[in-house]
Protein backbone atom coordinates (compact mmCIF):
# COMPACT_ATOMS: atom_id res chain seq x y z
CA UNK A 1 0.00 0.00 0.00
CA UNK A 2 2.67 2.45 1.09
CA UNK A 3 4.90 1.38 -1.79
CA UNK A 4 2.19 1.74 -4.40
CA UNK A 5 1.34 5.15 -2.97
CA UNK A 6 4.97 6.06 -3.23
CA UNK A 7 5.25 4.85 -6.81
CA UNK A 8 2.04 6.66 -7.65
CA UNK A 9 3.25 9.97 -6.22
CA UNK A 10 6.66 9.53 -7.87
CA UNK A 11 4.93 9.04 -11.21
CA UNK A 12 2.93 12.20 -10.61
CA UNK A 13 6.03 14.14 -9.69
CA UNK A 14 8.14 12.87 -12.59
CA UNK A 15 5.73 12.18 -15.43
CA UNK A 16 8.48 12.56 -18.04
CA UNK A 17 10.64 9.69 -16.85
CA UNK A 18 14.20 10.73 -17.56
CA UNK A 19 13.75 14.41 -17.12
CA UNK A 20 13.13 16.52 -14.09
CA UNK A 21 13.63 20.10 -13.08
CA UNK A 22 15.59 21.75 -11.69
CA UNK A 23 18.66 20.53 -13.56
CA UNK A 24 22.38 21.23 -13.48
CA UNK A 25 24.62 19.72 -16.14
CA UNK A 26 28.31 20.40 -16.68
CA UNK A 27 31.20 19.26 -18.86
CA UNK A 28 33.79 16.81 -17.48
CA UNK A 29 33.67 14.94 -14.15
CA UNK A 30 33.98 18.18 -12.14
CA UNK A 31 31.72 16.91 -9.39
CA UNK A 32 32.39 19.63 -6.82
CA UNK A 33 31.34 22.22 -9.37
CA UNK A 34 28.07 20.36 -9.93
CA UNK A 35 27.54 20.26 -6.16
CA UNK A 36 28.18 23.97 -5.84
CA UNK A 37 25.72 24.78 -8.63
CA UNK A 38 23.09 22.35 -7.33
CA UNK A 39 23.40 23.65 -3.77
CA UNK A 40 23.01 27.21 -5.02
CA UNK A 41 19.67 26.26 -6.62
CA UNK A 42 18.53 24.34 -3.55
CA UNK A 43 19.34 27.33 -1.36
CA UNK A 44 16.91 29.39 -3.45
CA UNK A 45 19.50 30.93 -5.74
CA UNK A 46 18.81 31.76 -9.37
CA UNK A 47 20.09 29.80 -12.35
CA UNK A 48 22.71 32.55 -12.78
CA UNK A 49 23.85 31.99 -9.19
CA UNK A 50 24.12 28.26 -9.92
CA UNK A 51 26.26 28.80 -13.03
CA UNK A 52 28.45 31.35 -11.25
CA UNK A 53 28.93 29.21 -8.12
CA UNK A 54 29.72 26.10 -10.16
CA UNK A 55 32.31 27.82 -12.34
CA UNK A 56 33.78 29.66 -9.35
CA UNK A 57 34.28 26.36 -7.55
CA UNK A 58 36.32 25.07 -10.48
CA UNK A 59 38.33 28.29 -10.61
CA UNK A 60 39.18 27.89 -6.92
CA UNK A 61 40.00 24.19 -7.22
CA UNK A 62 41.92 24.71 -10.50
CA UNK A 63 39.88 21.86 -12.06
CA UNK A 64 42.32 19.66 -14.02
CA UNK A 65 44.72 22.60 -14.18
CA UNK A 66 42.66 23.90 -17.10
CA UNK A 67 40.35 26.22 -15.15
CA UNK A 68 41.51 29.04 -12.90
CA UNK A 69 44.92 30.38 -11.86
CA UNK A 70 48.23 28.55 -12.11
CA UNK A 71 47.48 26.62 -15.31
CA UNK A 72 47.95 26.79 -19.09
CA UNK A 73 50.78 29.36 -19.23
CA UNK A 74 50.98 31.08 -22.62
CA UNK A 75 54.16 31.52 -24.72
CA UNK A 76 55.38 34.17 -22.29
CA UNK A 77 54.58 32.05 -19.20
CA UNK A 78 51.51 34.03 -18.13
CA UNK A 79 48.18 32.52 -17.10
CA UNK A 80 45.13 34.49 -18.27
CA UNK A 81 41.47 33.59 -17.84
CA UNK A 82 38.36 33.53 -20.06
CA UNK A 83 34.77 33.23 -18.81
CA UNK A 84 31.20 33.91 -19.86
CA UNK A 85 27.72 33.84 -18.34
CA UNK A 86 24.39 34.11 -20.17
CA UNK A 87 20.88 34.79 -18.89
CA UNK A 88 18.42 32.85 -21.06
CA UNK A 89 15.47 34.98 -19.91
CA UNK A 90 16.85 38.36 -20.97
CA UNK A 91 19.58 37.20 -23.42
CA UNK A 92 22.05 39.33 -21.48
CA UNK A 93 25.66 38.15 -21.55
CA UNK A 94 28.76 39.10 -19.61
CA UNK A 95 32.17 37.83 -20.65
CA UNK A 96 35.88 38.41 -20.14
CA UNK A 97 38.85 37.20 -22.16
CA UNK A 98 42.57 37.35 -21.51
CA UNK A 99 41.82 38.46 -17.93
CA UNK A 100 44.98 39.02 -15.88
CA UNK A 101 45.55 39.02 -12.08
CA UNK A 102 41.97 38.12 -11.07
CA UNK A 103 41.18 34.54 -10.02
CA UNK A 104 37.39 34.76 -10.11
CA UNK A 105 36.87 35.19 -13.87
CA UNK A 106 33.21 34.08 -13.84
CA UNK A 107 32.51 36.69 -11.14
CA UNK A 108 34.00 39.38 -13.36
CA UNK A 109 31.95 38.10 -16.31
CA UNK A 110 28.81 38.47 -14.22
CA UNK A 111 29.90 41.98 -13.20
CA UNK A 112 30.27 42.88 -16.89
CA UNK A 113 26.68 41.69 -17.41
CA UNK A 114 25.21 43.40 -14.36
CA UNK A 115 27.24 46.61 -14.17
CA UNK A 116 27.79 47.57 -17.83
CA UNK A 117 25.82 47.62 -21.07
CA UNK A 118 28.65 45.67 -22.71
CA UNK A 119 29.00 41.98 -23.44
CA UNK A 120 32.75 41.27 -23.58
CA UNK A 121 35.77 42.97 -21.97
CA UNK A 122 39.31 41.85 -22.75
CA UNK A 123 42.88 41.91 -21.49
CA UNK A 124 44.43 44.49 -19.20
CA UNK A 125 41.37 46.73 -19.42
CA UNK A 126 39.14 43.91 -18.20
CA UNK A 127 41.46 43.51 -15.21
CA UNK A 128 41.32 47.21 -14.40
CA UNK A 129 37.51 47.03 -14.63
CA UNK A 130 37.56 44.07 -12.23
CA UNK A 131 39.82 45.85 -9.74
CA UNK A 132 37.52 48.86 -9.80
CA UNK A 133 34.57 46.55 -9.14
CA UNK A 134 36.31 45.27 -6.01
CA UNK A 135 37.89 42.03 -7.24
CA UNK A 136 41.27 41.31 -5.63
CA UNK A 137 44.37 41.49 -7.82
CA UNK A 138 46.63 38.47 -7.28
CA UNK A 139 49.44 36.74 -9.13
CA UNK A 140 47.97 33.93 -11.27
CA UNK A 141 51.39 32.28 -11.60
CA UNK A 142 52.18 29.28 -9.42
CA UNK A 143 55.20 27.00 -9.14
CA UNK A 144 53.27 24.53 -11.25
CA UNK A 145 52.63 26.96 -14.10
CA UNK A 146 56.25 28.20 -13.87
CA UNK A 147 57.41 24.60 -14.13
CA UNK A 148 55.20 23.87 -17.18
CA UNK A 149 56.62 27.00 -18.78
CA UNK A 150 60.30 26.26 -18.06
CA UNK A 151 59.96 22.66 -19.26
CA UNK A 152 58.47 23.97 -22.48
CA UNK A 153 61.32 26.44 -22.98
CA UNK A 154 63.83 23.66 -22.35
CA UNK A 155 62.08 21.53 -24.98
CA UNK A 156 62.52 24.20 -27.68
CA UNK A 157 58.99 25.52 -27.17
CA UNK A 158 57.23 22.36 -28.37
CA UNK A 159 54.36 22.19 -29.04
CA UNK A 160 53.43 25.65 -30.24
CA UNK A 161 50.69 27.05 -32.46
CA UNK A 162 52.70 28.85 -35.14
CA UNK A 163 52.49 28.06 -38.84
CA UNK A 164 53.83 29.51 -42.10
CA UNK A 165 56.65 31.26 -40.25
CA UNK A 166 60.40 31.05 -40.02
CA UNK A 167 62.49 29.91 -38.24
CA UNK A 168 60.91 26.43 -38.38
CA UNK A 169 58.38 26.42 -35.49
CA UNK A 170 58.82 22.66 -34.98
CA UNK A 171 62.40 23.29 -33.84
CA UNK A 172 62.58 26.77 -32.43
CA UNK A 173 61.29 29.38 -30.00
CA UNK A 174 61.16 32.25 -32.46
CA UNK A 175 60.89 35.20 -32.67
CA UNK A 176 58.90 34.30 -35.75
CA UNK A 177 58.48 36.18 -39.00
CA UNK A 178 55.84 35.45 -41.62
CA UNK A 179 56.83 33.33 -44.61
CA UNK A 180 56.21 34.98 -47.95
CA UNK A 181 54.45 31.95 -49.43
CA UNK A 182 51.72 30.48 -47.29
CA UNK A 183 51.17 26.73 -47.40
CA UNK A 184 47.49 25.90 -47.76
CA UNK A 185 47.55 22.81 -45.61
CA UNK A 186 45.11 22.25 -42.83
CA UNK A 187 46.77 22.24 -39.45
CA UNK A 188 46.93 18.80 -37.85
CA UNK A 189 45.34 19.49 -34.50
CA UNK A 190 47.72 18.84 -31.62
CA UNK A 191 44.83 18.94 -29.26
CA UNK A 192 44.72 16.53 -26.38
CA UNK A 193 42.09 15.82 -23.78
CA UNK A 194 44.20 17.17 -20.95
CA UNK A 195 44.74 20.69 -22.19
CA UNK A 196 41.20 21.73 -23.07
CA UNK A 197 39.05 20.87 -20.10
CA UNK A 198 36.96 24.02 -19.91
CA UNK A 199 34.08 23.90 -17.48
CA UNK A 200 30.74 24.63 -19.12
CA UNK A 201 27.53 24.59 -17.05
CA UNK A 202 23.84 24.74 -17.92
CA UNK A 203 21.35 25.35 -15.11
CA UNK A 204 17.55 25.23 -15.25
CA UNK A 205 15.15 25.94 -12.41
CA UNK A 206 11.76 24.31 -11.95
CA UNK A 207 10.08 26.95 -14.10
CA UNK A 208 12.43 26.26 -17.00
CA UNK A 209 14.54 29.44 -16.70
CA UNK A 210 17.89 28.70 -18.34
CA UNK A 211 21.40 30.07 -17.77
CA UNK A 212 24.72 28.85 -19.08
CA UNK A 213 28.36 29.75 -18.60
CA UNK A 214 31.98 28.73 -18.96
CA UNK A 215 35.36 29.30 -17.35
CA UNK A 216 38.84 28.32 -18.56
CA UNK A 217 42.49 29.35 -18.60
CA UNK A 218 42.68 28.51 -22.30
CA UNK A 219 45.23 26.55 -24.21
CA UNK A 220 48.68 25.77 -22.78
CA UNK A 221 51.49 27.55 -24.70
CA UNK A 222 49.01 29.64 -26.68
CA UNK A 223 50.16 32.73 -28.52
CA UNK A 224 49.57 35.58 -26.04
CA UNK A 225 46.26 37.26 -26.82
CA UNK A 226 44.64 34.09 -28.12
CA UNK A 227 40.96 33.82 -27.18
CA UNK A 228 39.19 30.51 -27.63
CA UNK A 229 35.54 29.53 -27.82
CA UNK A 230 34.70 29.69 -24.11
CA UNK A 231 33.91 33.42 -23.71
CA UNK A 232 32.29 33.71 -27.15
CA UNK A 233 28.49 33.73 -27.14
CA UNK A 234 27.05 30.78 -29.05
CA UNK A 235 30.44 29.07 -29.20
CA UNK A 236 31.39 28.23 -25.59
CA UNK A 237 27.80 28.35 -24.36
CA UNK A 238 24.32 29.61 -25.16
CA UNK A 239 21.06 29.87 -23.25
CA UNK A 240 17.52 30.77 -24.23
CA UNK A 241 14.68 30.05 -21.82
CA UNK A 242 12.40 29.56 -24.84
CA UNK A 243 14.56 26.73 -26.23
CA UNK A 244 17.27 25.39 -23.93
CA UNK A 245 20.97 25.63 -23.21
CA UNK A 246 24.25 24.20 -24.48
CA UNK A 247 27.94 24.36 -23.57
CA UNK A 248 30.96 23.15 -25.52
CA UNK A 249 34.51 22.07 -24.70
CA UNK A 250 37.50 20.99 -26.76
CA UNK A 251 39.64 22.51 -29.49
CA UNK A 252 38.22 26.00 -29.20
CA UNK A 253 40.13 27.46 -32.13
CA UNK A 254 38.29 25.09 -34.44
CA UNK A 255 34.97 24.87 -32.58
CA UNK A 256 34.36 28.61 -32.37
CA UNK A 257 34.18 28.78 -36.17
CA UNK A 258 30.89 26.84 -36.03
CA UNK A 259 29.04 28.34 -33.05
CA UNK A 260 28.12 24.83 -31.86
CA UNK A 261 26.23 25.94 -28.72
CA UNK A 262 24.06 28.34 -30.71
CA UNK A 263 23.41 25.69 -33.34
CA UNK A 264 22.40 23.09 -30.75
CA UNK A 265 19.97 25.48 -29.03
CA UNK A 266 18.42 26.43 -32.37
CA UNK A 267 17.95 22.76 -33.25
CA UNK A 268 16.22 22.15 -29.90
CA UNK A 269 14.02 25.18 -30.57
CA UNK A 270 12.99 23.47 -33.80
CA UNK A 271 12.06 20.36 -31.83
CA UNK A 272 15.23 18.26 -31.90
CA UNK A 273 15.91 15.93 -29.02
CA UNK A 274 18.86 17.26 -26.92
CA UNK A 275 21.13 14.31 -27.78
CA UNK A 276 20.34 14.69 -31.48
CA UNK A 277 20.94 18.46 -31.30
CA UNK A 278 24.33 17.86 -29.65
CA UNK A 279 25.23 15.30 -32.30
CA UNK A 280 24.29 17.61 -35.18
CA UNK A 281 26.44 20.41 -33.75
CA UNK A 282 29.44 18.04 -33.59
CA UNK A 283 28.70 16.67 -37.09
CA UNK A 284 28.80 20.14 -38.57
CA UNK A 285 32.40 20.60 -37.35
CA UNK A 286 33.39 17.02 -38.19
CA UNK A 287 32.55 17.64 -41.84
CA UNK A 288 35.48 20.04 -42.04
CA UNK A 289 37.80 18.79 -39.28
CA UNK A 290 37.27 15.04 -39.04
CA UNK A 291 39.74 14.55 -36.17
CA UNK A 292 38.97 17.60 -34.05
CA UNK A 293 38.79 17.09 -30.31
CA UNK A 294 35.54 18.31 -28.79
CA UNK A 295 32.29 17.66 -26.97
CA UNK A 296 29.03 19.45 -26.20
CA UNK A 297 26.24 19.15 -23.62
CA UNK A 298 22.61 20.13 -24.33
CA UNK A 299 19.45 20.53 -22.25
CA UNK A 300 15.97 21.56 -23.31
CA UNK A 301 13.41 23.46 -21.26
CA UNK A 302 11.69 20.36 -19.90
CA UNK A 303 14.96 19.16 -18.40
CA UNK A 304 15.80 16.52 -20.99
CA UNK A 305 19.51 16.48 -21.69
CA UNK A 306 22.16 14.83 -23.82
CA UNK A 307 25.77 15.08 -24.94
CA UNK A 308 27.94 14.23 -27.94
CA UNK A 309 31.63 14.15 -28.77
CA UNK A 310 33.83 13.58 -31.79
CA UNK A 311 35.92 10.43 -31.86
CA UNK A 312 39.56 11.55 -31.98
CA UNK A 313 42.88 9.87 -31.17
CA UNK A 314 42.77 9.02 -27.46
CA UNK A 315 39.23 10.33 -27.06
CA UNK A 316 36.46 7.72 -27.36
CA UNK A 317 34.20 8.70 -24.51
CA UNK A 318 33.19 11.98 -22.91
CA UNK A 319 32.26 12.31 -19.24
CA UNK A 320 29.94 14.90 -17.81
CA UNK A 321 27.94 15.50 -14.62
CA UNK A 322 24.22 15.80 -14.03
CA UNK A 323 22.19 16.69 -10.97
CA UNK A 324 18.42 17.01 -11.11
CA UNK A 325 15.40 16.58 -8.85
CA UNK A 326 15.43 12.84 -9.58
CA UNK A 327 19.03 12.27 -8.45
CA UNK A 328 19.37 15.18 -5.98
CA UNK A 329 23.12 14.64 -6.20
CA UNK A 330 25.77 14.85 -8.94
CA UNK A 331 25.81 11.73 -11.12
CA UNK A 332 28.63 10.89 -13.53
CA UNK A 333 27.40 10.32 -17.09
CA UNK A 334 29.23 9.28 -20.19
CA UNK A 335 28.60 9.24 -23.91
CA UNK A 336 30.49 7.32 -26.59
CA UNK A 337 32.01 9.54 -29.25
CA UNK A 338 30.97 8.95 -32.85
C1 LIG B 1 35.98 18.36 -3.69
O1 LIG B 1 35.58 18.85 -2.43
C2 LIG B 1 36.02 18.06 -1.35
C3 LIG B 1 35.34 18.56 -0.08
O2 LIG B 1 35.45 19.95 0.02
C4 LIG B 1 37.55 18.11 -1.29
O3 LIG B 1 38.03 17.33 -0.23
C5 LIG B 1 38.10 17.58 -2.60
O4 LIG B 1 39.50 17.71 -2.62
C6 LIG B 1 37.51 18.35 -3.77
N1 LIG B 1 37.90 17.72 -5.03
C7 LIG B 1 38.72 18.31 -5.87
C8 LIG B 1 39.01 17.53 -7.12
O5 LIG B 1 39.23 19.39 -5.68
C1 LIG C 1 57.61 27.65 -4.93
O1 LIG C 1 59.00 27.47 -5.07
C2 LIG C 1 59.77 28.27 -4.20
C3 LIG C 1 61.25 28.13 -4.57
O2 LIG C 1 61.53 26.93 -5.21
C4 LIG C 1 59.50 27.83 -2.77
O3 LIG C 1 60.26 28.61 -1.85
C5 LIG C 1 58.02 28.02 -2.49
O4 LIG C 1 57.71 27.53 -1.20
C6 LIG C 1 57.19 27.29 -3.51
N1 LIG C 1 55.79 27.65 -3.31
C7 LIG C 1 54.85 26.75 -3.23
C8 LIG C 1 53.47 27.27 -3.03
O5 LIG C 1 55.05 25.54 -3.33
C1 LIG D 1 12.75 17.89 -24.73
O1 LIG D 1 13.24 16.69 -25.29
C2 LIG D 1 12.42 15.57 -25.02
C3 LIG D 1 13.13 14.35 -25.55
O2 LIG D 1 13.32 14.45 -26.93
C4 LIG D 1 11.04 15.78 -25.62
O3 LIG D 1 10.20 14.67 -25.30
C5 LIG D 1 10.45 17.05 -25.05
O4 LIG D 1 9.21 17.31 -25.67
C6 LIG D 1 11.39 18.21 -25.29
N1 LIG D 1 10.87 19.39 -24.65
C7 LIG D 1 10.55 20.47 -25.34
C8 LIG D 1 10.03 21.64 -24.56
O5 LIG D 1 10.72 20.54 -26.55
XYZ file of C-alpha atoms and ligand atoms in Angstrom:
380
model
C 0.000 0.000 0.000
C 2.665 2.446 1.091
C 4.901 1.380 -1.787
C 2.188 1.745 -4.404
C 1.341 5.153 -2.974
C 4.975 6.064 -3.226
C 5.247 4.848 -6.808
C 2.041 6.658 -7.646
C 3.253 9.966 -6.218
C 6.655 9.525 -7.870
C 4.932 9.044 -11.214
C 2.928 12.196 -10.609
C 6.032 14.142 -9.687
C 8.135 12.871 -12.590
C 5.727 12.185 -15.434
C 8.475 12.563 -18.040
C 10.637 9.692 -16.846
C 14.201 10.729 -17.556
C 13.746 14.411 -17.122
C 13.129 16.518 -14.091
C 13.628 20.096 -13.084
C 15.593 21.750 -11.688
C 18.661 20.533 -13.561
C 22.384 21.232 -13.479
C 24.616 19.722 -16.137
C 28.309 20.398 -16.677
C 31.202 19.260 -18.857
C 33.792 16.809 -17.477
C 33.665 14.941 -14.146
C 33.980 18.180 -12.140
C 31.716 16.914 -9.387
C 32.390 19.628 -6.821
C 31.341 22.223 -9.366
C 28.069 20.357 -9.927
C 27.543 20.259 -6.160
C 28.182 23.969 -5.840
C 25.719 24.784 -8.626
C 23.095 22.348 -7.327
C 23.399 23.652 -3.770
C 23.006 27.213 -5.019
C 19.667 26.257 -6.623
C 18.531 24.339 -3.545
C 19.336 27.330 -1.363
C 16.910 29.391 -3.451
C 19.499 30.927 -5.736
C 18.805 31.759 -9.370
C 20.091 29.795 -12.354
C 22.707 32.553 -12.784
C 23.850 31.989 -9.188
C 24.119 28.259 -9.925
C 26.257 28.795 -13.031
C 28.449 31.346 -11.249
C 28.927 29.213 -8.115
C 29.719 26.104 -10.157
C 32.305 27.818 -12.345
C 33.784 29.661 -9.352
C 34.277 26.363 -7.550
C 36.319 25.073 -10.475
C 38.332 28.292 -10.615
C 39.177 27.891 -6.924
C 40.004 24.189 -7.224
C 41.920 24.713 -10.500
C 39.879 21.863 -12.064
C 42.316 19.658 -14.017
C 44.716 22.604 -14.180
C 42.660 23.901 -17.096
C 40.354 26.223 -15.149
C 41.511 29.038 -12.896
C 44.923 30.380 -11.857
C 48.229 28.546 -12.112
C 47.480 26.619 -15.308
C 47.951 26.789 -19.090
C 50.776 29.364 -19.226
C 50.985 31.077 -22.618
C 54.158 31.524 -24.716
C 55.380 34.168 -22.287
C 54.579 32.054 -19.205
C 51.506 34.032 -18.133
C 48.181 32.519 -17.099
C 45.131 34.494 -18.266
C 41.470 33.590 -17.838
C 38.358 33.525 -20.060
C 34.766 33.231 -18.811
C 31.199 33.906 -19.858
C 27.718 33.840 -18.343
C 24.392 34.112 -20.174
C 20.882 34.786 -18.885
C 18.417 32.847 -21.062
C 15.467 34.978 -19.907
C 16.846 38.359 -20.967
C 19.576 37.202 -23.422
C 22.055 39.332 -21.477
C 25.658 38.148 -21.551
C 28.760 39.099 -19.609
C 32.173 37.825 -20.652
C 35.883 38.406 -20.138
C 38.851 37.205 -22.159
C 42.570 37.349 -21.514
C 41.822 38.462 -17.935
C 44.978 39.022 -15.880
C 45.549 39.019 -12.080
C 41.972 38.121 -11.074
C 41.185 34.540 -10.019
C 37.386 34.765 -10.108
C 36.866 35.190 -13.869
C 33.209 34.081 -13.845
C 32.513 36.686 -11.140
C 34.003 39.381 -13.357
C 31.946 38.097 -16.314
C 28.806 38.473 -14.222
C 29.896 41.979 -13.201
C 30.266 42.882 -16.890
C 26.680 41.691 -17.408
C 25.214 43.401 -14.356
C 27.240 46.610 -14.166
C 27.795 47.567 -17.826
C 25.821 47.622 -21.070
C 28.651 45.673 -22.713
C 29.003 41.981 -23.439
C 32.746 41.274 -23.581
C 35.767 42.974 -21.973
C 39.311 41.846 -22.750
C 42.876 41.912 -21.490
C 44.434 44.487 -19.199
C 41.372 46.734 -19.422
C 39.136 43.915 -18.198
C 41.461 43.507 -15.212
C 41.321 47.213 -14.402
C 37.514 47.033 -14.625
C 37.558 44.069 -12.229
C 39.816 45.849 -9.741
C 37.524 48.859 -9.802
C 34.569 46.548 -9.136
C 36.312 45.270 -6.011
C 37.894 42.028 -7.236
C 41.266 41.313 -5.629
C 44.372 41.491 -7.820
C 46.633 38.474 -7.284
C 49.436 36.738 -9.131
C 47.968 33.935 -11.268
C 51.390 32.284 -11.596
C 52.179 29.280 -9.422
C 55.195 27.004 -9.137
C 53.270 24.530 -11.251
C 52.632 26.959 -14.102
C 56.249 28.196 -13.870
C 57.409 24.603 -14.125
C 55.200 23.867 -17.176
C 56.617 27.001 -18.782
C 60.297 26.264 -18.058
C 59.963 22.655 -19.260
C 58.468 23.970 -22.475
C 61.323 26.442 -22.977
C 63.829 23.657 -22.353
C 62.078 21.533 -24.977
C 62.524 24.196 -27.684
C 58.986 25.524 -27.167
C 57.227 22.360 -28.375
C 54.362 22.190 -29.040
C 53.434 25.654 -30.239
C 50.688 27.045 -32.458
C 52.704 28.851 -35.140
C 52.491 28.058 -38.840
C 53.826 29.510 -42.100
C 56.648 31.263 -40.252
C 60.396 31.051 -40.019
C 62.490 29.906 -38.236
C 60.911 26.427 -38.377
C 58.382 26.423 -35.490
C 58.821 22.664 -34.981
C 62.398 23.288 -33.837
C 62.580 26.774 -32.432
C 61.289 29.384 -30.004
C 61.160 32.253 -32.458
C 60.889 35.203 -32.666
C 58.898 34.298 -35.748
C 58.484 36.177 -39.002
C 55.838 35.448 -41.619
C 56.827 33.331 -44.615
C 56.207 34.980 -47.952
C 54.447 31.946 -49.426
C 51.725 30.477 -47.288
C 51.175 26.735 -47.398
C 47.485 25.903 -47.763
C 47.550 22.808 -45.609
C 45.106 22.247 -42.827
C 46.767 22.241 -39.447
C 46.927 18.803 -37.848
C 45.338 19.492 -34.496
C 47.723 18.843 -31.621
C 44.832 18.943 -29.257
C 44.717 16.530 -26.384
C 42.089 15.820 -23.777
C 44.205 17.174 -20.947
C 44.739 20.687 -22.186
C 41.197 21.729 -23.068
C 39.052 20.867 -20.096
C 36.957 24.024 -19.912
C 34.081 23.895 -17.480
C 30.740 24.629 -19.123
C 27.532 24.594 -17.048
C 23.844 24.737 -17.921
C 21.347 25.350 -15.113
C 17.545 25.229 -15.253
C 15.152 25.939 -12.406
C 11.761 24.306 -11.954
C 10.077 26.954 -14.102
C 12.427 26.264 -17.004
C 14.543 29.436 -16.704
C 17.893 28.699 -18.339
C 21.398 30.066 -17.765
C 24.725 28.847 -19.082
C 28.360 29.748 -18.601
C 31.980 28.732 -18.964
C 35.365 29.295 -17.355
C 38.843 28.320 -18.560
C 42.490 29.349 -18.605
C 42.676 28.508 -22.300
C 45.227 26.553 -24.214
C 48.676 25.767 -22.778
C 51.491 27.551 -24.698
C 49.010 29.640 -26.682
C 50.160 32.728 -28.524
C 49.572 35.582 -26.038
C 46.261 37.258 -26.816
C 44.638 34.086 -28.121
C 40.962 33.825 -27.181
C 39.194 30.514 -27.632
C 35.540 29.529 -27.822
C 34.696 29.688 -24.109
C 33.914 33.417 -23.708
C 32.286 33.708 -27.151
C 28.485 33.729 -27.138
C 27.051 30.784 -29.049
C 30.442 29.068 -29.200
C 31.387 28.233 -25.587
C 27.798 28.348 -24.359
C 24.318 29.610 -25.162
C 21.065 29.866 -23.246
C 17.525 30.768 -24.235
C 14.685 30.049 -21.822
C 12.397 29.558 -24.837
C 14.556 26.730 -26.233
C 17.267 25.387 -23.926
C 20.969 25.629 -23.212
C 24.246 24.202 -24.484
C 27.943 24.356 -23.573
C 30.957 23.145 -25.520
C 34.507 22.067 -24.701
C 37.504 20.995 -26.761
C 39.644 22.511 -29.489
C 38.221 25.999 -29.196
C 40.134 27.461 -32.134
C 38.289 25.087 -34.439
C 34.974 24.869 -32.582
C 34.363 28.614 -32.370
C 34.183 28.777 -36.171
C 30.893 26.837 -36.032
C 29.041 28.339 -33.050
C 28.119 24.834 -31.856
C 26.226 25.944 -28.725
C 24.062 28.340 -30.715
C 23.406 25.686 -33.341
C 22.396 23.085 -30.747
C 19.974 25.476 -29.031
C 18.418 26.431 -32.372
C 17.948 22.759 -33.250
C 16.225 22.148 -29.903
C 14.019 25.177 -30.573
C 12.989 23.473 -33.804
C 12.057 20.356 -31.832
C 15.226 18.262 -31.899
C 15.914 15.932 -29.016
C 18.863 17.263 -26.920
C 21.129 14.311 -27.782
C 20.344 14.695 -31.480
C 20.945 18.457 -31.304
C 24.334 17.861 -29.651
C 25.227 15.298 -32.302
C 24.290 17.610 -35.184
C 26.436 20.409 -33.748
C 29.438 18.035 -33.588
C 28.696 16.669 -37.090
C 28.799 20.144 -38.572
C 32.396 20.600 -37.349
C 33.389 17.024 -38.193
C 32.550 17.638 -41.837
C 35.484 20.042 -42.037
C 37.799 18.785 -39.281
C 37.269 15.038 -39.039
C 39.735 14.548 -36.168
C 38.967 17.602 -34.049
C 38.786 17.086 -30.312
C 35.539 18.315 -28.795
C 32.290 17.660 -26.970
C 29.028 19.446 -26.196
C 26.236 19.152 -23.622
C 22.611 20.130 -24.335
C 19.454 20.531 -22.249
C 15.967 21.557 -23.311
C 13.408 23.458 -21.257
C 11.687 20.365 -19.899
C 14.964 19.156 -18.400
C 15.800 16.518 -20.989
C 19.508 16.476 -21.693
C 22.158 14.829 -23.820
C 25.767 15.084 -24.942
C 27.939 14.230 -27.940
C 31.628 14.147 -28.771
C 33.829 13.585 -31.785
C 35.920 10.434 -31.859
C 39.555 11.553 -31.976
C 42.879 9.867 -31.172
C 42.767 9.023 -27.459
C 39.228 10.328 -27.056
C 36.457 7.722 -27.356
C 34.199 8.701 -24.511
C 33.189 11.984 -22.912
C 32.261 12.311 -19.238
C 29.941 14.899 -17.808
C 27.944 15.497 -14.622
C 24.221 15.797 -14.029
C 22.192 16.692 -10.973
C 18.421 17.011 -11.105
C 15.403 16.578 -8.852
C 15.429 12.843 -9.576
C 19.026 12.273 -8.446
C 19.365 15.185 -5.982
C 23.120 14.641 -6.204
C 25.766 14.845 -8.943
C 25.808 11.726 -11.124
C 28.626 10.895 -13.528
C 27.396 10.322 -17.094
C 29.233 9.281 -20.194
C 28.601 9.244 -23.910
C 30.493 7.321 -26.594
C 32.009 9.541 -29.254
C 30.967 8.948 -32.846
C 35.981 18.364 -3.687
O 35.582 18.847 -2.434
C 36.024 18.056 -1.354
C 35.340 18.560 -0.084
O 35.445 19.946 0.022
C 37.549 18.108 -1.294
O 38.027 17.329 -0.227
C 38.098 17.580 -2.598
O 39.499 17.706 -2.623
C 37.506 18.346 -3.769
N 37.898 17.715 -5.030
C 38.719 18.305 -5.867
C 39.007 17.529 -7.121
O 39.234 19.391 -5.684
C 57.612 27.653 -4.926
O 58.995 27.473 -5.072
C 59.774 28.267 -4.199
C 61.245 28.134 -4.569
O 61.531 26.932 -5.211
C 59.502 27.832 -2.769
O 60.263 28.609 -1.854
C 58.020 28.016 -2.488
O 57.709 27.534 -1.198
C 57.190 27.295 -3.511
N 55.792 27.647 -3.313
C 54.846 26.746 -3.233
C 53.470 27.274 -3.028
O 55.051 25.540 -3.329
C 12.753 17.890 -24.730
O 13.238 16.694 -25.292
C 12.416 15.575 -25.017
C 13.135 14.345 -25.549
O 13.324 14.450 -26.929
C 11.040 15.781 -25.620
O 10.199 14.666 -25.302
C 10.448 17.053 -25.052
O 9.208 17.310 -25.670
C 11.385 18.215 -25.295
N 10.866 19.393 -24.650
C 10.554 20.472 -25.337
C 10.028 21.640 -24.555
O 10.716 20.536 -26.552
